[in-house]
Each structure stands twice: as C-alpha cells, then as structure tokens.
mmCIF file of C-alpha atoms in Angstrom:
data_model
loop_
_atom_site.group_PDB
_atom_site.id
_atom_site.type_symbol
_atom_site.label_atom_id
_atom_site.label_comp_id
_atom_site.label_asym_id
_atom_site.label_seq_id
_atom_site.Cartn_x
_atom_site.Cartn_y
_atom_site.Cartn_z
ATOM 1 C CA MET A 631 -12.662 -6.685 -21.629
ATOM 2 C CA THR A 632 -9.992 -9.339 -22.296
ATOM 3 C CA GLU A 633 -6.262 -8.849 -21.724
ATOM 4 C CA PRO A 634 -4.168 -8.565 -24.894
ATOM 5 C CA SER A 635 -1.944 -11.548 -25.707
ATOM 6 C CA PHE A 636 1.519 -9.952 -25.201
ATOM 7 C CA VAL A 637 4.028 -10.779 -22.450
ATOM 8 C CA GLN A 638 2.346 -10.579 -19.066
ATOM 9 C CA PRO A 639 3.934 -8.832 -16.077
ATOM 10 C CA PRO A 640 4.930 -10.936 -13.035
ATOM 11 C CA ARG A 641 1.717 -12.130 -11.389
ATOM 12 C CA LEU A 642 2.938 -11.726 -7.824
ATOM 13 C CA ALA A 643 4.019 -8.137 -8.484
ATOM 14 C CA VAL A 644 0.653 -7.319 -10.109
ATOM 15 C CA TRP A 645 -1.140 -8.862 -7.132
ATOM 16 C CA LEU A 646 0.968 -6.829 -4.676
ATOM 17 C CA VAL A 647 0.349 -3.563 -6.535
ATOM 18 C CA ASN A 648 -3.407 -4.255 -6.599
ATOM 19 C CA LEU A 649 -3.332 -5.025 -2.888
ATOM 20 C CA PHE A 650 -1.781 -1.681 -1.933
ATOM 21 C CA THR A 651 -3.388 0.618 -4.510
ATOM 22 C CA PRO A 652 -6.205 2.807 -3.127
ATOM 23 C CA TYR A 653 -9.614 2.292 -4.790
ATOM 24 C CA GLU A 654 -9.542 5.689 -6.484
ATOM 25 C CA GLN A 655 -6.308 4.657 -8.271
ATOM 26 C CA ALA A 656 -7.280 1.029 -8.912
ATOM 27 C CA GLU A 657 -7.589 1.787 -12.647
ATOM 28 C CA SER A 658 -4.764 4.243 -13.206
ATOM 29 C CA ILE A 659 -1.725 2.789 -11.370
ATOM 30 C CA PRO A 660 -1.990 -0.874 -12.538
ATOM 31 C CA GLY A 661 -2.997 0.378 -16.023
ATOM 32 C CA ASP A 662 -0.006 2.719 -16.279
ATOM 33 C CA LEU A 663 2.374 -0.005 -15.113
ATOM 34 C CA LEU A 664 0.946 -2.479 -17.648
ATOM 35 C CA GLU A 665 1.171 0.073 -20.483
ATOM 36 C CA GLU A 666 4.824 0.861 -19.757
ATOM 37 C CA PHE A 667 5.634 -2.815 -19.203
ATOM 38 C CA SER A 668 4.149 -3.725 -22.620
ATOM 39 C CA ASP A 669 6.156 -0.991 -24.378
ATOM 40 C CA LEU A 670 9.344 -2.022 -22.614
ATOM 41 C CA SER A 671 8.885 -5.743 -23.312
ATOM 42 C CA LEU A 672 8.471 -4.962 -27.036
ATOM 43 C CA LYS A 673 11.527 -2.669 -27.112
ATOM 44 C CA SER A 674 13.934 -4.370 -24.716
ATOM 45 C CA GLY A 675 12.639 -7.894 -24.128
ATOM 46 C CA ALA A 676 10.698 -9.697 -21.434
ATOM 47 C CA THR A 677 13.555 -10.113 -18.935
ATOM 48 C CA LEU A 678 14.334 -6.417 -18.707
ATOM 49 C CA ALA A 679 10.625 -5.574 -18.611
ATOM 50 C CA HIS A 680 10.064 -8.012 -15.735
ATOM 51 C CA ARG A 681 12.962 -6.500 -13.813
ATOM 52 C CA TRP A 682 11.602 -3.019 -14.479
ATOM 53 C CA TYR A 683 8.116 -4.068 -13.277
ATOM 54 C CA TRP A 684 9.471 -5.484 -10.031
ATOM 55 C CA ARG A 685 11.537 -2.339 -9.361
ATOM 56 C CA GLN A 686 8.479 -0.171 -10.006
ATOM 57 C CA THR A 687 6.364 -2.416 -7.777
ATOM 58 C CA VAL A 688 8.701 -2.085 -4.798
ATOM 59 C CA LYS A 689 9.047 1.694 -5.190
ATOM 60 C CA THR A 690 5.330 2.197 -5.865
ATOM 61 C CA ILE A 691 4.275 0.186 -2.807
ATOM 62 C CA ALA A 692 6.700 2.186 -0.639
ATOM 63 C CA TYR A 693 5.139 5.433 -1.910
ATOM 64 C CA LEU A 694 1.602 4.096 -1.482
ATOM 65 C CA ILE A 695 2.329 3.170 2.139
ATOM 66 C CA GLY A 696 3.740 6.661 2.762
ATOM 67 C CA SER A 697 0.853 8.429 1.046
ATOM 68 C CA GLY A 698 -1.623 6.219 2.940
ATOM 69 C CA PHE A 699 -0.316 7.673 6.185
ATOM 70 C CA ARG A 700 -0.351 11.218 4.820
ATOM 71 C CA PHE A 701 -3.893 11.074 3.447
ATOM 72 C CA ALA A 702 -5.673 9.127 6.175
ATOM 73 C CA PRO A 703 -3.524 9.423 9.326
ATOM 74 C CA TRP A 704 -6.444 9.495 11.791
ATOM 75 C CA ARG A 705 -8.332 6.672 10.125
ATOM 76 C CA ILE A 706 -5.234 4.450 10.197
ATOM 77 C CA THR A 707 -4.281 5.444 13.762
ATOM 78 C CA GLY A 708 -7.856 4.820 14.952
ATOM 79 C CA ALA A 709 -8.007 1.436 13.244
ATOM 80 C CA VAL A 710 -4.633 0.379 14.682
ATOM 81 C CA LEU A 711 -5.576 1.527 18.219
ATOM 82 C CA MET A 712 -8.832 -0.390 17.955
ATOM 83 C CA GLY A 713 -6.853 -3.446 16.824
ATOM 84 C CA ARG A 714 -4.482 -3.110 19.787
ATOM 85 C CA LEU A 715 -7.406 -2.909 22.236
ATOM 86 C CA LEU A 716 -9.090 -5.932 20.665
ATOM 87 C CA LEU A 717 -5.805 -7.852 20.860
ATOM 88 C CA LEU A 718 -5.596 -7.237 24.622
ATOM 89 C CA TYR A 719 -8.769 -9.256 25.166
ATOM 90 C CA GLY A 720 -8.914 -11.268 21.968
ATOM 91 C CA LEU A 721 -5.723 -13.220 22.585
ATOM 92 C CA MET A 722 -7.103 -14.540 25.894
ATOM 93 C CA LEU A 723 -10.181 -15.958 24.180
ATOM 94 C CA PRO A 724 -8.805 -19.259 22.778
ATOM 95 C CA GLU A 725 -7.340 -20.299 26.136
ATOM 96 C CA ARG A 726 -10.535 -19.385 28.005
ATOM 97 C CA LEU A 727 -12.674 -21.149 25.454
ATOM 98 C CA ILE A 728 -10.633 -24.368 25.654
ATOM 99 C CA VAL A 729 -10.639 -24.309 29.472
ATOM 100 C CA ALA A 730 -14.408 -23.729 29.432
ATOM 101 C CA VAL A 731 -14.914 -26.668 27.049
ATOM 102 C CA LEU A 732 -12.746 -28.923 29.243
ATOM 103 C CA ARG A 733 -14.811 -27.889 32.268
ATOM 104 C CA VAL A 734 -18.062 -28.784 30.554
ATOM 105 C CA TYR A 735 -16.624 -32.013 29.137
ATOM 106 C CA PRO A 736 -14.015 -33.111 31.719
ATOM 107 C CA ILE A 737 -11.541 -35.836 30.888
ATOM 108 C CA SER A 738 -12.687 -39.182 32.196
ATOM 109 C CA PRO A 739 -10.488 -40.584 35.053
ATOM 110 C CA ASP A 740 -10.402 -43.871 33.104
ATOM 111 C CA TYR A 741 -8.704 -42.177 30.169
ATOM 112 C CA ASP A 742 -5.234 -43.478 29.330
ATOM 113 C CA HIS A 743 -2.539 -41.524 31.236
ATOM 114 C CA LYS A 744 -0.365 -41.183 28.114
ATOM 115 C CA ASN A 745 -3.247 -39.624 26.185
ATOM 116 C CA VAL A 746 -3.924 -37.135 28.995
ATOM 117 C CA VAL A 747 -0.282 -36.050 28.936
ATOM 118 C CA ALA A 748 -0.392 -35.718 25.144
ATOM 119 C CA LEU A 749 -3.572 -33.671 25.433
ATOM 120 C CA TRP A 750 -2.087 -31.133 27.859
ATOM 121 C CA MET A 751 1.408 -31.096 26.423
ATOM 122 C CA PHE A 752 0.561 -31.007 22.720
ATOM 123 C CA TRP A 753 -3.071 -30.726 21.683
ATOM 124 C CA VAL A 754 -4.195 -27.970 24.084
ATOM 125 C CA PRO A 755 -1.205 -25.652 23.336
ATOM 126 C CA LEU A 756 -1.650 -26.334 19.603
ATOM 127 C CA ALA A 757 -5.364 -25.528 19.796
ATOM 128 C CA ILE A 758 -4.561 -22.292 21.664
ATOM 129 C CA GLN A 759 -2.015 -21.288 19.019
ATOM 130 C CA VAL A 760 -4.441 -22.043 16.174
ATOM 131 C CA GLY A 761 -7.023 -20.009 18.081
ATOM 132 C CA TRP A 762 -4.574 -17.094 18.309
ATOM 133 C CA VAL A 763 -4.056 -17.164 14.537
ATOM 134 C CA ILE A 764 -7.828 -17.175 13.918
ATOM 135 C CA VAL A 765 -8.313 -14.280 16.386
ATOM 136 C CA ALA A 766 -5.421 -12.356 14.759
ATOM 137 C CA MET A 767 -6.973 -12.817 11.298
ATOM 138 C CA PHE A 768 -10.357 -11.694 12.597
ATOM 139 C CA ILE A 769 -8.848 -8.598 14.259
ATOM 140 C CA GLY A 770 -6.851 -7.886 11.084
ATOM 141 C CA SER A 771 -10.068 -7.967 9.060
ATOM 142 C CA LEU A 772 -11.839 -5.639 11.537
ATOM 143 C CA VAL A 773 -8.926 -3.185 11.371
ATOM 144 C CA ALA A 774 -9.096 -3.349 7.570
ATOM 145 C CA MET A 775 -12.829 -2.614 7.633
ATOM 146 C CA VAL A 776 -12.238 0.526 9.720
ATOM 147 C CA ALA A 777 -9.251 1.647 7.600
ATOM 148 C CA LYS A 778 -11.439 1.686 4.483
ATOM 149 C CA GLY A 779 -9.254 1.952 1.360
ATOM 150 C CA ARG A 780 -5.969 1.686 3.327
ATOM 151 C CA GLU A 781 -6.411 -1.866 4.556
ATOM 152 C CA MET A 782 -2.883 -3.120 3.988
ATOM 153 C CA VAL A 783 -1.189 -0.065 5.505
ATOM 154 C CA ALA A 784 -3.358 -0.357 8.638
ATOM 155 C CA THR A 785 -2.853 -4.098 9.115
ATOM 156 C CA MET A 786 0.905 -3.834 8.493
ATOM 157 C CA THR A 787 1.114 -1.025 11.029
ATOM 158 C CA LEU A 788 -0.824 -3.150 13.519
ATOM 159 C CA GLY A 789 1.717 -5.912 12.939
ATOM 160 C CA LEU A 790 4.619 -3.525 13.486
ATOM 161 C CA THR A 791 3.115 -2.126 16.707
ATOM 162 C CA PHE A 792 2.734 -5.720 17.854
ATOM 163 C CA LEU A 793 6.324 -6.574 17.023
ATOM 164 C CA ALA A 794 8.077 -3.313 17.998
ATOM 165 C CA PRO A 795 7.726 -3.553 21.823
ATOM 166 C CA ARG A 796 9.080 -7.120 21.691
ATOM 167 C CA LEU A 797 12.028 -6.056 19.578
ATOM 168 C CA VAL A 798 12.781 -3.125 21.902
ATOM 169 C CA GLY A 799 12.451 -5.418 24.924
ATOM 170 C CA MET A 800 14.753 -7.937 23.320
ATOM 171 C CA VAL A 801 17.391 -5.303 22.594
ATOM 172 C CA ILE A 802 17.173 -3.686 26.064
ATOM 173 C CA LEU A 803 16.968 -6.881 28.091
ATOM 174 C CA TRP A 804 18.894 -8.985 25.587
ATOM 175 C CA ALA A 805 16.502 -11.814 26.255
ATOM 176 C CA PRO A 806 16.077 -13.841 23.066
ATOM 177 C CA PRO A 807 14.340 -16.782 24.841
ATOM 178 C CA PHE A 808 11.345 -14.531 25.589
ATOM 179 C CA PHE A 809 11.040 -13.499 21.981
ATOM 180 C CA ARG A 810 9.582 -16.086 19.624
ATOM 181 C CA ALA A 811 10.201 -14.483 16.219
ATOM 182 C CA ASP A 812 8.343 -17.257 14.385
ATOM 183 C CA VAL A 813 5.193 -16.843 16.537
ATOM 184 C CA PHE A 814 5.153 -13.079 16.063
ATOM 185 C CA PHE A 815 5.780 -13.447 12.347
ATOM 186 C CA VAL A 816 2.735 -15.737 12.155
ATOM 187 C CA PHE A 817 0.688 -13.080 13.976
ATOM 188 C CA ILE A 818 1.749 -10.357 11.543
ATOM 189 C CA VAL A 819 0.970 -12.587 8.565
ATOM 190 C CA ALA A 820 -2.440 -13.363 10.088
ATOM 191 C CA PHE A 821 -3.258 -9.633 10.493
ATOM 192 C CA VAL A 822 -2.221 -8.917 6.905
ATOM 193 C CA VAL A 823 -4.081 -11.949 5.507
ATOM 194 C CA GLY A 824 -7.238 -10.822 7.371
ATOM 195 C CA GLY A 825 -6.814 -7.339 5.892
ATOM 196 C CA GLY A 826 -6.134 -8.773 2.438
ATOM 197 C CA ILE A 827 -9.349 -10.832 2.515
ATOM 198 C CA VAL A 828 -11.403 -7.742 3.413
ATOM 199 C CA ARG A 829 -9.692 -5.732 0.678
ATOM 200 C CA LYS A 830 -10.318 -8.390 -1.980
ATOM 201 C CA LEU A 831 -13.983 -8.712 -0.962
ATOM 202 C CA ARG A 832 -14.441 -4.947 -0.988
ATOM 203 C CA LEU A 833 -12.772 -4.631 -4.403
ATOM 204 C CA ALA A 834 -14.991 -7.414 -5.786
ATOM 205 C CA VAL A 835 -18.104 -5.611 -4.504
ATOM 206 C CA LEU A 836 -16.944 -2.284 -5.958
ATOM 207 C CA THR A 837 -16.094 -3.862 -9.338
ATOM 208 C CA ARG A 838 -19.492 -5.590 -9.479
ATOM 209 C CA ARG A 839 -21.258 -2.368 -8.546
ATOM 210 C CA SER A 840 -19.470 -0.300 -11.209
ATOM 211 C CA ALA A 841 -20.183 -3.046 -13.812
ATOM 212 C CA MET A 842 -23.875 -2.888 -12.923
ATOM 213 C CA ILE A 843 -23.879 0.918 -13.249
ATOM 214 C CA GLU A 844 -22.177 0.589 -16.684
ATOM 215 C CA GLU A 845 -24.789 -1.969 -17.777
ATOM 216 C CA GLN A 846 -27.631 0.304 -16.687
ATOM 217 C CA GLN A 847 -26.131 3.182 -18.663
ATOM 218 C CA MET B 1279 2.061 33.897 3.137
ATOM 219 C CA ALA B 1280 1.258 30.415 4.438
ATOM 220 C CA SER B 1281 3.989 27.818 3.865
ATOM 221 C CA ARG B 1282 1.453 25.358 2.429
ATOM 222 C CA ASP B 1283 0.991 27.651 -0.585
ATOM 223 C CA PHE B 1284 4.492 26.846 -1.816
ATOM 224 C CA LEU B 1285 5.285 24.010 -4.149
ATOM 225 C CA GLY B 1286 7.917 21.473 -3.160
ATOM 226 C CA GLU B 1287 10.715 20.736 -5.635
ATOM 227 C CA PHE B 1288 9.151 17.566 -7.020
ATOM 228 C CA GLU B 1289 5.657 19.099 -6.994
ATOM 229 C CA HIS B 1290 7.050 21.974 -9.039
ATOM 230 C CA ILE B 1291 8.544 19.546 -11.583
ATOM 231 C CA VAL B 1292 5.298 17.554 -11.810
ATOM 232 C CA VAL B 1293 3.176 20.677 -12.390
ATOM 233 C CA LEU B 1294 5.587 21.817 -15.119
ATOM 234 C CA ALA B 1295 5.343 18.366 -16.735
ATOM 235 C CA LEU B 1296 1.525 18.627 -16.691
ATOM 236 C CA LEU B 1297 1.751 22.038 -18.376
ATOM 237 C CA ARG B 1298 4.112 20.697 -21.051
ATOM 238 C CA LEU B 1299 1.907 17.682 -21.779
ATOM 239 C CA ALA B 1300 -1.368 19.664 -21.798
ATOM 240 C CA ASP B 1301 -4.292 17.293 -22.502
ATOM 241 C CA GLN B 1302 -2.012 14.232 -22.800
ATOM 242 C CA ALA B 1303 -0.930 14.285 -19.145
ATOM 243 C CA TYR B 1304 -1.447 10.981 -17.358
ATOM 244 C CA GLY B 1305 0.803 8.766 -15.217
ATOM 245 C CA VAL B 1306 2.898 7.228 -18.001
ATOM 246 C CA THR B 1307 3.508 10.422 -19.991
ATOM 247 C CA VAL B 1308 4.239 12.490 -16.856
ATOM 248 C CA ARG B 1309 6.739 9.886 -15.635
ATOM 249 C CA ARG B 1310 8.472 9.708 -19.029
ATOM 250 C CA GLU B 1311 8.565 13.501 -19.418
ATOM 251 C CA ILE B 1312 10.242 13.900 -16.031
ATOM 252 C CA GLU B 1313 12.628 11.020 -16.681
ATOM 253 C CA VAL B 1314 13.722 12.393 -20.073
ATOM 254 C CA ARG B 1315 14.011 16.052 -19.039
ATOM 255 C CA THR B 1316 15.547 15.655 -15.578
ATOM 256 C CA ASP B 1317 17.442 12.372 -16.103
ATOM 257 C CA ARG B 1318 15.824 11.146 -12.900
ATOM 258 C CA ASP B 1319 14.512 7.588 -12.379
ATOM 259 C CA VAL B 1320 11.001 8.184 -11.056
ATOM 260 C CA SER B 1321 8.482 5.554 -10.003
ATOM 261 C CA ILE B 1322 4.819 5.672 -10.926
ATOM 262 C CA GLY B 1323 4.042 5.592 -7.186
ATOM 263 C CA ALA B 1324 6.016 8.804 -6.631
ATOM 264 C CA ILE B 1325 4.123 10.483 -9.479
ATOM 265 C CA TYR B 1326 0.703 9.508 -8.108
ATOM 266 C CA ALA B 1327 1.614 10.357 -4.504
ATOM 267 C CA THR B 1328 2.598 13.845 -5.694
ATOM 268 C CA LEU B 1329 -0.400 14.252 -8.003
ATOM 269 C CA ASP B 1330 -2.763 13.242 -5.194
ATOM 270 C CA ARG B 1331 -1.136 15.770 -2.871
ATOM 271 C CA LEU B 1332 -1.474 18.456 -5.566
ATOM 272 C CA GLU B 1333 -5.102 17.497 -6.131
ATOM 273 C CA ALA B 1334 -5.799 17.701 -2.392
ATOM 274 C CA LYS B 1335 -4.310 21.235 -2.429
ATOM 275 C CA GLY B 1336 -6.546 22.134 -5.394
ATOM 276 C CA TYR B 1337 -3.598 22.687 -7.771
ATOM 277 C CA VAL B 1338 -4.595 19.953 -10.229
ATOM 278 C CA LYS B 1339 -7.794 18.197 -11.290
ATOM 279 C CA SER B 1340 -8.193 14.727 -12.725
ATOM 280 C CA HIS B 1341 -10.683 12.781 -14.803
ATOM 281 C CA LEU B 1342 -10.830 9.192 -16.077
ATOM 282 C CA GLY B 1343 -10.485 8.474 -19.790
ATOM 283 C CA ASP B 1344 -11.901 5.501 -21.668
ATOM 284 C CA PRO B 1345 -10.571 1.976 -20.935
ATOM 285 C CA THR B 1346 -8.012 0.740 -23.489
ATOM 286 C CA PRO B 1347 -6.962 -2.854 -24.344
ATOM 287 C CA GLU B 1348 -3.197 -2.189 -24.033
ATOM 288 C CA ARG B 1349 -3.863 -1.267 -20.407
ATOM 289 C CA GLY B 1350 -5.808 -4.476 -19.748
ATOM 290 C CA GLY B 1351 -9.101 -2.628 -20.042
ATOM 291 C CA ARG B 1352 -8.180 -0.018 -17.467
ATOM 292 C CA SER B 1353 -8.766 3.713 -17.857
ATOM 293 C CA LYS B 1354 -6.154 6.466 -17.967
ATOM 294 C CA ARG B 1355 -6.420 9.178 -15.333
ATOM 295 C CA PHE B 1356 -5.749 12.515 -17.004
ATOM 296 C CA PHE B 1357 -4.578 15.538 -15.018
ATOM 297 C CA ARG B 1358 -4.726 19.261 -15.681
ATOM 298 C CA VAL B 1359 -3.442 22.265 -13.755
ATOM 299 C CA THR B 1360 -6.113 24.504 -12.168
ATOM 300 C CA GLY B 1361 -6.025 28.302 -11.870
ATOM 301 C CA LYS B 1362 -4.839 27.931 -8.283
ATOM 302 C CA GLY B 1363 -2.092 25.599 -9.513
ATOM 303 C CA MET B 1364 -1.022 28.131 -12.157
ATOM 304 C CA THR B 1365 -0.756 30.833 -9.479
ATOM 305 C CA ALA B 1366 1.318 28.501 -7.313
ATOM 306 C CA VAL B 1367 3.693 27.505 -10.114
ATOM 307 C CA ASN B 1368 4.133 31.147 -11.171
ATOM 308 C CA ARG B 1369 4.935 32.095 -7.597
ATOM 309 C CA ALA B 1370 7.428 29.223 -7.323
ATOM 310 C CA GLN B 1371 9.060 30.223 -10.637
ATOM 311 C CA ARG B 1372 9.331 33.863 -9.559
ATOM 312 C CA ALA B 1373 10.831 32.844 -6.210
ATOM 313 C CA LEU B 1374 13.377 30.641 -7.992
ATOM 314 C CA LEU B 1375 14.312 33.347 -10.495
ATOM 315 C CA SER B 1376 14.578 35.937 -7.754
ATOM 316 C CA MET B 1377 16.840 33.664 -5.704
ATOM 317 C CA THR B 1378 19.105 32.818 -8.624
ATOM 318 C CA GLU B 1379 19.284 36.375 -10.005
ATOM 319 C CA GLY B 1380 22.879 37.603 -10.145
ATOM 320 C CA LEU B 1381 24.359 34.241 -9.198
ATOM 321 C CA ASP B 1382 26.940 32.681 -11.455
ATOM 322 C CA LEU B 1383 25.786 29.132 -10.790
ATOM 323 C CA VAL B 1384 28.007 27.472 -13.387
ATOM 324 C CA ARG B 1385 31.167 29.000 -11.882
ATOM 325 C CA SER B 1386 30.036 28.392 -8.276
ATOM 326 C CA TYR B 1387 29.240 24.777 -9.089
ATOM 327 C CA SER B 1388 32.591 24.090 -10.715
ATOM 328 C CA GLN B 1389 34.616 25.527 -7.815
#
C-alpha cells in the first residue's frame, strides 16, 4: 500500500520509533503516531506537527525501553551477560590474530626502518582498534539475536554495562587519562549498530513472511 | 487479596477510557480521551506500555483492524475490557469511593 501524499513526519524520528517498537506493536504504534501527526499537520501546520512527533518519539522510546525490561527481564539480562562474557575473550581476538599473522609472515630484516616503526606505531594499533569495532558489532548482533524482539534495549544495556564500570572508576580514582570516552563511545555505537542490523533483517523477514501469508489467503 | 489484582492509577484511567470508547478504543482515541478528560499530556508509548501490562494481566484483549491509508497502510489495534478487567475496575472504583466517603475534598484541598 502506498503512503498518502500529505506532510511526512521526520524520517529520523520514524526510523527511531521503528527501531525500538516490539514486533507485536510494529503496526499499531507507528500507525497511531502517523494518524495523529497527519491530523495535527492539517489543523496546526507542519512545524507544530513535527515538534509534536519528536516529543512523542522521545517519550515513546523511553516507555518502550522501560516496558522492554518489564516484559522480558530474563531474556535481556541473559543476552547482556552473554555479551559481557563474549567481550572478555572477544576483545583479545584482534590483537592475537595480528600477532599470529606477523609470526607467520615476519617482517623482513631488509625492510626500511621507518616503515617498521610506522607499522608498529600506527598500522598495528589501528588494525587492532578496527578489529575491536568489528568484534563489538558482531557481539552486539549476537546479543540482539538472543534478545529477540528487544534488540535495541539489550544492546544499549550492554553498552551501559560496558561504560558504567569505567565511569565509576573514573569518579572514584579521578583518573581521566585511563578513560578514553571516544573509544568507549565507539564501542557502544558498534553494539547498537550490530543490534540494529539484526533487528532490520528480522523485521524484513517477518514483513516478507506476513506478505506471503496474505498472498496465499 | 493479592496486590497484583489492584489497578494502578494510570491503569484505572486507561480501563475507564476503554469502557467509554467501547468498540472505537485504539491507541489514538484512548490517548485523546485521556488527554481531554484529565488534561494530562500522555504519550502513545505510555498508553501502549499500560495496555500491554493490562493485557498481560488478562484485563484487556486486543485485535488488529484493517490497514488504512491515513496510517500508511498500518492496522489499528483495538482493545476491549475483559470480564476480569471489569471486576478489577469495579473493585478499584469501590475502593476509591469507600476511601473518599465522608471526606470534604474540595474544602481540604483549598486549605
């Protein structure tokens, strides 16, 4: 079915609502918001309607996160614990892999000294950090698979459990040099992106399946 | 009596809104009804979180309507109060009436 040609709600807000809405409400919540948004944009104009949609989005997501915990506390806790365990070993993988590769293919003694320094000072740490991001995305997607239907809540919680001990440590020890906020932010984003990919794939499968059932009927 | 059998304040309001709206009760109408009657700015998320809790308790039941173009082809989810829900709302009403009986709330409030 095609969308009617009236003012459209903010795309980012629609995307965020779809990301956090459980499958069983994937029709009702975005549909209700669109219906009220359309009425409001006709009565009060697009600007006010956009503002209203954003306000509803923020409040709705907050409630959806809360209800996610209430309705599936064990599923989310289990998924987050599994993610934490995987992180313990997963984050060592990139470094081990790079060291193993360098053992198999050692640097030739004839290699330019400057290039060797650049390799160890820049390229190896960069490769390890990229590896961490890939591992974090992979773990985020595994957590999302376990937290079926509450992917974003689970991956965000994993991110918070990852960040919280560092924040507490920073406050207690007052040791900002040990806390790289940018690195940890990248980790959290990677978890959530991994979860988001799983959610989108799962939604696409569900939509295709329900379309096929409708066709058969 | 188990504490879970009682309705919370917002649950009570939502069930009453469902009863008022009868077969026209879905997210948008419930939200508007509460907003108009209680002068309270309620989000659609709060409505669904409460309705899901009520459904889990067996106080309400829901079914999907037909998809409509003004909703971008999405269906409405209609809600109705079950017998168990009616018992719960009656109990909550009786408790409220019993607690307020003999109180001059207008005078107490203005003091």
